[in-house]
Coordinates of C-alpha atoms in Angstrom, one line a residue:
M10 CA -61.1 -58.4 -7.3
V11 CA -64.5 -60.1 -7.0
L12 CA -66.9 -59.3 -9.8
V13 CA -70.4 -60.4 -10.6
K14 CA -70.5 -62.9 -13.4
L15 CA -71.9 -61.2 -16.4
E16 CA -75.3 -62.3 -17.6
T17 CA -75.1 -64.2 -20.8
D18 CA -78.1 -64.8 -23.0
A19 CA -76.3 -65.6 -26.2
T20 CA -73.8 -68.5 -26.8
A21 CA -71.9 -66.3 -29.2
D22 CA -71.4 -63.6 -26.5
S23 CA -70.1 -66.2 -24.0
A24 CA -67.8 -67.7 -26.6
N25 CA -66.4 -64.3 -27.5
R26 CA -65.6 -63.4 -23.9
V27 CA -64.1 -66.8 -23.1
T28 CA -61.9 -66.6 -26.2
M29 CA -60.7 -63.2 -25.2
A30 CA -59.9 -64.3 -21.7
K31 CA -57.9 -67.3 -22.8
K32 CA -56.2 -65.9 -25.9
S33 CA -55.8 -62.2 -25.3
A34 CA -52.3 -60.8 -25.6
V35 CA -53.3 -57.7 -23.7
L36 CA -52.1 -57.0 -20.2
H37 CA -55.5 -56.0 -19.1
R38 CA -56.4 -54.1 -15.8
D39 CA -57.6 -57.5 -14.4
L40 CA -56.2 -60.6 -15.9
A41 CA -59.0 -62.7 -14.4
L42 CA -61.8 -60.6 -15.9
E43 CA -63.5 -61.5 -19.2
F44 CA -63.9 -58.1 -20.8
L45 CA -66.9 -57.3 -23.0
P46 CA -66.0 -57.0 -26.7
L47 CA -66.8 -53.4 -27.8
A48 CA -67.6 -53.2 -31.5
R49 CA -68.6 -49.6 -32.0
S50 CA -70.3 -46.6 -30.4
E51 CA -72.8 -44.1 -31.5
G52 CA -74.5 -41.2 -29.7
N53 CA -74.8 -42.3 -26.1
Y54 CA -74.6 -46.0 -26.8
L55 CA -71.8 -48.5 -26.7
I56 CA -72.5 -51.5 -28.9
L57 CA -71.0 -54.9 -28.2
E58 CA -70.0 -57.5 -30.8
T59 CA -73.1 -59.4 -29.7
G60 CA -75.3 -56.5 -30.6
R61 CA -76.1 -55.5 -27.0
R62 CA -76.5 -51.7 -26.7
I63 CA -75.4 -50.2 -23.4
F64 CA -76.3 -46.6 -22.6
D65 CA -73.1 -44.8 -21.5
A66 CA -74.4 -42.9 -18.5
S67 CA -70.9 -42.1 -17.3
G68 CA -69.0 -41.3 -20.5
G69 CA -66.5 -43.9 -19.4
A70 CA -64.5 -42.1 -16.7
A71 CA -66.4 -38.9 -17.3
V72 CA -64.6 -38.6 -20.6
G73 CA -67.4 -38.6 -23.2
C74 CA -68.9 -35.1 -23.4
I75 CA -70.4 -34.9 -26.9
G76 CA -71.5 -38.5 -27.4
W77 CA -69.8 -41.0 -29.7
G78 CA -69.5 -41.1 -33.5
N79 CA -69.4 -37.3 -34.1
E80 CA -68.5 -36.8 -37.7
R81 CA -67.1 -33.3 -37.3
V82 CA -64.5 -34.5 -34.9
A83 CA -63.7 -37.6 -37.0
Q84 CA -63.2 -35.5 -40.1
A85 CA -61.0 -33.0 -38.2
V86 CA -58.7 -35.8 -36.9
A87 CA -58.6 -37.5 -40.3
K88 CA -57.6 -34.2 -42.0
Q89 CA -54.9 -33.5 -39.5
V90 CA -53.5 -37.0 -39.8
R91 CA -53.3 -36.6 -43.6
D92 CA -51.8 -33.1 -43.4
A93 CA -49.3 -33.5 -40.6
P94 CA -49.7 -36.6 -38.3
Y95 CA -46.8 -35.8 -36.0
C96 CA -44.8 -32.7 -34.9
A97 CA -41.4 -32.8 -33.3
T98 CA -42.0 -29.9 -30.9
I99 CA -38.3 -29.3 -30.2
F100 CA -38.2 -27.8 -33.7
Y101 CA -41.7 -27.1 -34.9
T102 CA -45.2 -26.1 -33.9
T103 CA -48.5 -26.6 -35.8
K104 CA -51.5 -24.4 -36.5
V105 CA -53.8 -26.7 -34.7
Q106 CA -51.8 -26.7 -31.5
E107 CA -51.6 -22.9 -31.6
E108 CA -55.3 -22.6 -32.2
L109 CA -56.2 -25.0 -29.4
C110 CA -54.0 -23.3 -26.9
R111 CA -55.4 -19.9 -27.9
E112 CA -58.9 -21.3 -27.5
L113 CA -58.1 -22.5 -24.0
V114 CA -56.3 -19.4 -22.9
D115 CA -59.1 -17.1 -24.2
S116 CA -61.7 -19.2 -22.5
T117 CA -60.3 -18.0 -19.1
N118 CA -60.9 -14.3 -19.9
G119 CA -57.3 -13.4 -19.3
S120 CA -56.9 -15.5 -16.0
M121 CA -54.5 -17.9 -17.6
S122 CA -51.6 -17.1 -19.9
R123 CA -50.3 -20.2 -21.7
A124 CA -51.3 -23.9 -22.3
Y125 CA -49.2 -27.0 -22.6
I126 CA -50.7 -30.1 -24.3
V127 CA -49.9 -33.7 -23.3
N128 CA -51.7 -37.0 -23.6
S129 CA -53.2 -37.9 -20.2
G130 CA -54.2 -36.5 -16.9
S131 CA -51.2 -38.1 -15.2
E132 CA -48.8 -36.5 -17.6
A133 CA -50.5 -33.2 -17.0
M134 CA -50.1 -33.5 -13.2
E135 CA -46.4 -34.5 -13.7
A136 CA -45.9 -31.3 -15.8
A137 CA -47.7 -29.2 -13.2
I138 CA -45.5 -30.5 -10.4
K139 CA -42.4 -29.8 -12.3
L140 CA -43.6 -26.4 -13.5
A141 CA -44.4 -25.4 -9.9
R142 CA -40.9 -26.4 -8.7
Q143 CA -39.2 -24.6 -11.6
Y144 CA -41.1 -21.4 -10.9
F145 CA -39.4 -21.1 -7.5
L146 CA -36.0 -21.6 -9.1
E147 CA -36.8 -18.9 -11.8
I148 CA -38.0 -16.1 -9.6
S149 CA -35.6 -13.6 -8.0
P150 CA -34.5 -14.3 -5.4
A151 CA -34.8 -18.1 -6.1
Q152 CA -36.3 -20.3 -3.5
P153 CA -34.6 -23.7 -3.9
D154 CA -35.9 -25.1 -0.6
R155 CA -39.5 -25.2 -2.0
T156 CA -39.8 -28.9 -2.8
R157 CA -42.9 -30.0 -1.0
F158 CA -46.5 -30.5 -2.0
I159 CA -49.6 -30.7 0.2
S160 CA -52.7 -32.4 -1.1
R161 CA -55.8 -33.9 0.5
K162 CA -56.6 -37.4 1.8
Q163 CA -58.8 -39.5 -0.4
S164 CA -57.6 -37.6 -3.5
Y165 CA -56.4 -39.0 -6.9
H166 CA -54.2 -37.0 -9.2
G167 CA -52.8 -39.6 -11.5
I168 CA -51.2 -43.0 -11.7
T169 CA -47.6 -42.2 -12.6
L170 CA -45.2 -42.1 -9.7
G171 CA -45.0 -38.3 -9.2
A172 CA -48.8 -37.8 -9.6
L173 CA -49.4 -40.8 -7.3
A174 CA -47.1 -39.4 -4.7
V175 CA -49.0 -36.1 -4.7
G176 CA -52.4 -37.9 -4.4
G177 CA -53.9 -39.4 -1.3
H178 CA -55.6 -42.5 -2.7
A179 CA -54.5 -45.2 -0.2
Y180 CA -55.4 -48.2 -2.3
R181 CA -53.6 -47.1 -5.5
R182 CA -50.6 -46.0 -3.4
A183 CA -50.2 -49.1 -1.3
K184 CA -48.1 -51.3 -3.5
F185 CA -45.8 -48.5 -4.6
E186 CA -45.2 -46.5 -1.4
P187 CA -41.5 -47.4 -1.3
L188 CA -41.1 -45.8 -4.7
L189 CA -43.0 -42.6 -4.0
M190 CA -41.3 -39.3 -3.2
K191 CA -41.5 -38.4 0.5
N192 CA -41.8 -34.6 0.1
T193 CA -45.7 -34.8 0.1
S194 CA -48.3 -34.7 2.9
S195 CA -52.0 -34.4 3.1
V196 CA -54.8 -32.7 5.0
S197 CA -58.6 -33.5 5.3
P198 CA -60.8 -33.1 2.2
C199 CA -63.7 -30.8 2.2
F200 CA -66.3 -33.6 2.4
E201 CA -69.5 -32.4 4.0
F202 CA -71.1 -35.9 4.1
R203 CA -68.4 -37.5 6.2
G204 CA -66.2 -34.6 7.5
K205 CA -68.5 -31.8 8.7
G206 CA -69.7 -31.9 12.2
P207 CA -73.5 -32.4 12.9
R208 CA -73.7 -28.9 14.6
E209 CA -71.0 -27.3 12.6
T210 CA -71.9 -24.4 10.2
N211 CA -70.4 -24.2 6.7
E212 CA -68.4 -21.2 7.9
E213 CA -67.0 -23.1 10.9
Y214 CA -66.2 -26.1 8.8
V215 CA -64.3 -24.0 6.3
T216 CA -62.4 -22.2 9.1
R217 CA -61.4 -25.5 10.6
L218 CA -60.2 -26.9 7.3
A219 CA -58.3 -23.7 6.4
Q220 CA -56.6 -23.8 9.9
E221 CA -55.7 -27.5 9.3
L222 CA -53.9 -26.5 6.1
D223 CA -52.2 -23.6 7.8
D224 CA -51.0 -25.9 10.5
E225 CA -49.6 -28.3 7.9
F226 CA -47.7 -25.4 6.3
Q227 CA -46.2 -24.6 9.7
R228 CA -45.5 -28.2 10.5
V229 CA -43.4 -28.9 7.3
G230 CA -42.0 -25.3 7.1
P231 CA -43.9 -22.9 4.9
E232 CA -40.7 -21.9 3.1
T233 CA -40.5 -25.5 1.7
V234 CA -44.0 -25.8 0.1
C235 CA -44.3 -25.4 -3.6
A236 CA -48.1 -25.9 -3.8
F237 CA -51.4 -27.1 -2.5
V238 CA -53.1 -29.5 -4.9
A239 CA -56.8 -30.1 -5.0
E240 CA -59.8 -31.0 -7.2
P241 CA -62.6 -28.3 -7.2
V242 CA -65.1 -31.2 -7.4
V243 CA -63.4 -34.5 -6.3
G244 CA -63.9 -37.2 -8.9
A245 CA -62.9 -40.8 -8.8
A246 CA -61.5 -40.9 -5.2
L247 CA -64.6 -39.5 -3.4
G248 CA -67.4 -39.6 -6.1
C249 CA -68.3 -36.1 -7.2
V250 CA -67.8 -34.2 -4.0
P251 CA -68.0 -30.4 -4.3
A252 CA -66.6 -28.1 -1.7
V253 CA -68.8 -26.1 0.6
A254 CA -69.1 -22.4 -0.2
G255 CA -66.0 -20.4 0.7
Y256 CA -63.6 -23.3 1.0
F257 CA -61.4 -22.6 -2.0
K258 CA -61.2 -18.9 -1.2
A259 CA -60.0 -19.8 2.3
V260 CA -57.4 -22.3 1.2
H261 CA -56.2 -19.9 -1.6
A262 CA -55.7 -17.3 1.1
V263 CA -53.5 -19.7 3.1
C264 CA -51.4 -20.4 -0.1
Q265 CA -51.0 -16.7 -0.7
K266 CA -50.1 -16.1 3.0
Y267 CA -47.1 -18.3 2.6
G268 CA -46.2 -17.6 -1.1
A269 CA -47.1 -21.1 -2.3
M270 CA -49.0 -22.0 -5.4
L271 CA -52.5 -23.3 -5.8
I272 CA -52.7 -26.1 -8.3
L273 CA -56.3 -27.2 -9.2
D274 CA -56.8 -30.6 -10.8
E275 CA -59.7 -30.4 -13.3
V276 CA -58.9 -33.4 -15.3
M277 CA -62.2 -35.1 -14.3
C278 CA -64.4 -32.2 -13.2
G279 CA -63.3 -29.5 -15.7
M280 CA -63.9 -28.5 -19.3
G281 CA -67.6 -28.1 -18.8
R282 CA -68.4 -31.1 -16.7
T283 CA -69.7 -29.2 -13.7
G284 CA -71.6 -26.5 -15.7
T285 CA -68.8 -23.9 -16.4
L286 CA -65.9 -24.6 -18.7
H287 CA -63.5 -24.3 -15.8
A288 CA -64.7 -25.5 -12.4
W289 CA -62.8 -22.8 -10.6
E290 CA -65.1 -20.2 -12.1
Q291 CA -67.7 -21.3 -9.6
E292 CA -65.3 -21.0 -6.7
G293 CA -64.2 -17.3 -7.1
V294 CA -60.5 -18.2 -7.3
V295 CA -58.0 -18.4 -10.1
P296 CA -55.3 -21.2 -9.7
D297 CA -51.7 -20.7 -10.6
I298 CA -51.7 -23.9 -12.5
Q299 CA -54.6 -26.0 -13.7
T300 CA -54.7 -29.5 -15.1
I301 CA -57.3 -30.5 -17.8
G302 CA -58.1 -33.7 -19.6
K303 CA -61.0 -36.1 -20.2
A304 CA -63.8 -33.8 -21.5
L305 CA -61.0 -31.7 -23.3
G306 CA -61.1 -34.1 -26.2
G307 CA -64.2 -36.1 -25.3
G308 CA -62.4 -39.4 -25.8
Y309 CA -61.8 -38.9 -29.5
Q310 CA -58.0 -38.8 -29.0
P311 CA -55.7 -39.1 -26.0
V312 CA -55.2 -35.4 -24.9
A313 CA -54.8 -33.5 -21.7
G314 CA -52.9 -30.4 -20.6
I315 CA -52.1 -27.7 -18.2
L316 CA -52.9 -24.0 -18.0
A317 CA -50.6 -21.6 -16.2
N318 CA -51.3 -18.0 -15.1
D319 CA -49.2 -15.0 -15.9
R320 CA -47.4 -15.1 -12.6
V321 CA -45.9 -18.5 -13.6
V322 CA -45.3 -17.7 -17.3
S323 CA -43.7 -14.3 -16.5
A324 CA -41.2 -16.0 -14.2
L325 CA -40.0 -18.3 -17.0
E326 CA -40.0 -15.5 -19.6
K327 CA -37.8 -13.3 -17.3
G328 CA -35.7 -16.2 -16.3
T329 CA -34.3 -19.1 -18.4
S330 CA -37.3 -18.9 -20.9
A331 CA -37.3 -22.7 -21.0
F332 CA -39.6 -25.2 -19.3
V333 CA -37.3 -28.2 -18.5
H334 CA -39.9 -30.8 -19.4
G335 CA -40.9 -32.5 -22.6
H336 CA -42.7 -35.5 -24.2
T337 CA -42.2 -37.1 -27.7
Y338 CA -45.9 -36.7 -28.3
Q339 CA -46.6 -33.4 -26.5
G340 CA -48.8 -31.2 -28.6
H341 CA -49.7 -34.1 -30.8
P342 CA -51.5 -32.7 -33.9
A343 CA -54.3 -35.3 -34.0
G344 CA -55.0 -34.9 -30.3
C345 CA -55.0 -31.1 -30.7
A346 CA -57.4 -31.4 -33.7
A347 CA -59.8 -33.6 -31.7
A348 CA -59.8 -31.3 -28.7
L349 CA -60.1 -28.1 -30.8
E350 CA -63.2 -29.5 -32.6
V351 CA -64.8 -30.8 -29.4
Q352 CA -64.4 -27.4 -27.7
R353 CA -65.8 -25.6 -30.7
I354 CA -68.8 -27.9 -30.7
I355 CA -69.4 -27.3 -27.0
R356 CA -69.3 -23.5 -27.6
E357 CA -71.3 -23.4 -30.8
E358 CA -74.0 -25.8 -29.7
G359 CA -74.4 -24.1 -26.2
L360 CA -73.7 -27.3 -24.4
L361 CA -72.6 -25.7 -21.2
Q362 CA -76.1 -24.3 -20.8
N363 CA -77.5 -27.8 -21.4
V364 CA -75.2 -29.1 -18.7
Q365 CA -76.7 -26.6 -16.3
R366 CA -80.3 -27.4 -17.3
M367 CA -79.9 -31.2 -17.4
G368 CA -77.8 -31.2 -14.2
V369 CA -80.8 -29.7 -12.3
L370 CA -83.0 -32.4 -13.7
L371 CA -80.5 -35.2 -13.0
E372 CA -80.1 -34.1 -9.4
K373 CA -83.8 -34.0 -8.8
A374 CA -84.4 -37.4 -10.5
L375 CA -81.7 -39.1 -8.5
R376 CA -82.8 -37.7 -5.2
D377 CA -86.5 -38.5 -5.9
K378 CA -85.8 -42.1 -7.0
L379 CA -82.8 -43.0 -4.8
G380 CA -82.8 -40.7 -1.8
H381 CA -84.9 -42.9 0.4
H382 CA -83.1 -46.2 -0.4
P383 CA -81.7 -47.7 2.9
N384 CA -78.3 -48.3 1.3
V385 CA -77.9 -44.9 -0.3
G386 CA -76.0 -42.7 2.1
D387 CA -75.4 -39.6 0.0
I388 CA -76.1 -38.1 -3.4
R389 CA -73.8 -35.2 -4.4
G390 CA -72.4 -33.4 -7.4
R391 CA -72.7 -30.5 -9.7
G392 CA -73.7 -30.1 -13.4
L393 CA -73.6 -33.4 -15.1
F394 CA -71.2 -34.9 -12.5
W395 CA -73.1 -36.9 -9.8
G396 CA -72.0 -39.4 -7.3
V397 CA -74.1 -41.9 -5.2
E398 CA -72.4 -43.3 -2.1
F399 CA -73.6 -46.6 -0.7
V400 CA -73.7 -47.5 3.0
A401 CA -74.3 -50.7 5.0
D402 CA -76.2 -48.6 7.6
K403 CA -77.9 -45.4 6.7
A404 CA -78.3 -44.2 10.3
T405 CA -74.6 -44.4 11.0
S406 CA -73.2 -44.0 7.4
R407 CA -71.2 -47.2 8.0
P408 CA -69.5 -48.3 4.8
F409 CA -69.5 -51.8 3.4
P410 CA -66.3 -53.9 3.8
A411 CA -63.8 -53.2 1.1
E412 CA -63.6 -56.8 0.1
A413 CA -67.3 -56.8 -0.8
H414 CA -66.5 -54.7 -3.9
V415 CA -70.0 -53.2 -3.8
A416 CA -69.6 -50.4 -6.3
M417 CA -67.7 -52.6 -8.8
E418 CA -70.2 -55.4 -8.6
L419 CA -73.1 -53.1 -9.0
A420 CA -71.5 -51.4 -12.0
D421 CA -70.8 -54.8 -13.5
L422 CA -74.4 -55.9 -13.0
G423 CA -75.5 -52.7 -14.8
L424 CA -73.8 -53.8 -18.0
T425 CA -76.0 -56.9 -18.3
E426 CA -78.8 -57.0 -20.7
K427 CA -81.5 -56.5 -18.0
Y428 CA -80.2 -53.0 -17.3
A429 CA -77.7 -52.1 -20.1
I430 CA -76.3 -49.0 -18.5
G431 CA -72.8 -47.9 -17.8
V432 CA -71.9 -46.2 -14.5
Y433 CA -68.4 -45.6 -13.1
P434 CA -67.5 -47.3 -9.8
G435 CA -65.1 -46.1 -7.2
G436 CA -64.0 -47.0 -3.7
G437 CA -62.3 -45.6 -0.6
S438 CA -64.7 -42.6 -0.1
A439 CA -65.2 -43.4 3.7
D440 CA -61.5 -43.8 4.8
G441 CA -59.4 -44.3 1.7
I442 CA -60.0 -48.1 1.7
R443 CA -63.7 -48.6 2.5
G444 CA -66.6 -46.6 1.0
D445 CA -68.3 -47.4 -2.3
H446 CA -69.8 -45.0 -4.9
I447 CA -70.8 -44.8 -8.5
I448 CA -70.4 -41.8 -10.8
I449 CA -73.1 -40.7 -13.2
S450 CA -71.8 -38.3 -15.8
P451 CA -73.6 -38.4 -19.2
A452 CA -72.6 -36.5 -22.3
F453 CA -73.2 -32.7 -22.3
N454 CA -75.9 -33.1 -25.0
V455 CA -78.0 -35.5 -23.1
R456 CA -81.8 -34.9 -23.4
S457 CA -84.3 -34.7 -20.6
D458 CA -86.0 -38.0 -21.5
E459 CA -82.6 -39.7 -21.3
V460 CA -81.9 -38.1 -17.9
E461 CA -85.2 -39.6 -16.6
M462 CA -84.3 -43.0 -18.1
I463 CA -80.8 -42.8 -16.5
A464 CA -82.2 -42.2 -13.0
A465 CA -85.0 -44.8 -13.4
T466 CA -82.6 -47.5 -14.6
V467 CA -80.0 -46.7 -11.9
A468 CA -82.8 -46.8 -9.3
R469 CA -83.9 -50.2 -10.5
L470 CA -80.3 -51.4 -10.7
V471 CA -79.7 -50.3 -7.1
A472 CA -82.9 -51.8 -5.8
D473 CA -82.3 -55.2 -7.4
F474 CA -78.6 -55.3 -6.4
F475 CA -79.2 -54.6 -2.8
A476 CA -82.3 -56.8 -2.6
T477 CA -80.0 -59.7 -3.6
L478 CA -77.0 -58.6 -1.4
N479 CA -79.1 -58.0 1.7
A480 CA -80.8 -61.4 1.3
K481 CA -77.6 -63.3 1.6

């Protein structure tokens, strides 16, 4: 990975980073990268050991949803750790787990029946895959041949082997292809910028994609398919791509036609990020299984989960009554305490309404300040979940070569003192390998003046970065 060398104005800052690189015992994501030493965080700012304050305009990987340093959440976690820090869920439950799952189920207005709490989005997807498979063994008559999953190209559903196999992220899959299960396949994403024909209407585009999914069911054998898996708004793999109107109703109808499940991955786009607590509320469909994470606990503890509708839960209740899956740390009390308090804050402070209001402002500001830049190909998103895709040629939407690492270098430059802003980089949006984008996803309580500052700073960052790149 090629990264821009971080600007260093203080000798102490440089010494800290070099010391970390030489002496760290951590198996970091990149062993050649000198990571910035984070000391603390407060509000929307990350504060380095050198004192530099970086505005966190992406909440990490769209995780931070109420800002950092919230005392209510800290106290809730501390109290739970004192009261009962761990629960062996093979024998016990806790009040906090019961309350969190009730909060989540009730938030769906009866659409979902039970919740299952784990520690990461990848764990949630693993649980969803296994639950979908077990459902078809539990119903009468059982359907043991249903072992396949269909997802979409340029999708990402987790880094563990099962979740990676279901996803279509070419770069992350490449080194592990021999280890991945082979009972998966993929169809085209609903990606208006790169997938919709120049003279194609939304209705025609939806019909074409639904037919492609139907054809894939027929190709692999509809009686073998457990589920179709998709993100309502695609996150890291494509950079905040919402579906065109009617798409999810159309693919849901294909699943129902063949008796397969619809699994919606809302780990990144859910729990309020796109303006409603559940992203599927805006699509007019209810999934059979839903994965959640990131904004569930706002980064205060590792926590994620799945929600299952009554069709799925009833099959287990009428069958073996046991979900053959489990983790040592599932339903972890501290994680549940953090998530429960974060969700209460979102509800009590009306933060979903703020996401909707600030999302309108953010979209306008990004389009006004970046829309005409020759290297900005597309600006898309929903709520406080926005992506900017960069292109080498605006007229043809030609992407930069993958080896240029444009998004990563731009995001890296943003962390320097001149800009001091955090955005989330991604790649592969054009064809799975090429295609650079950044994600802008600030906290749900962001203010209008902060939204304007984010857009202005990102515009300045983009202008400076490409002025240097294009001059080479």
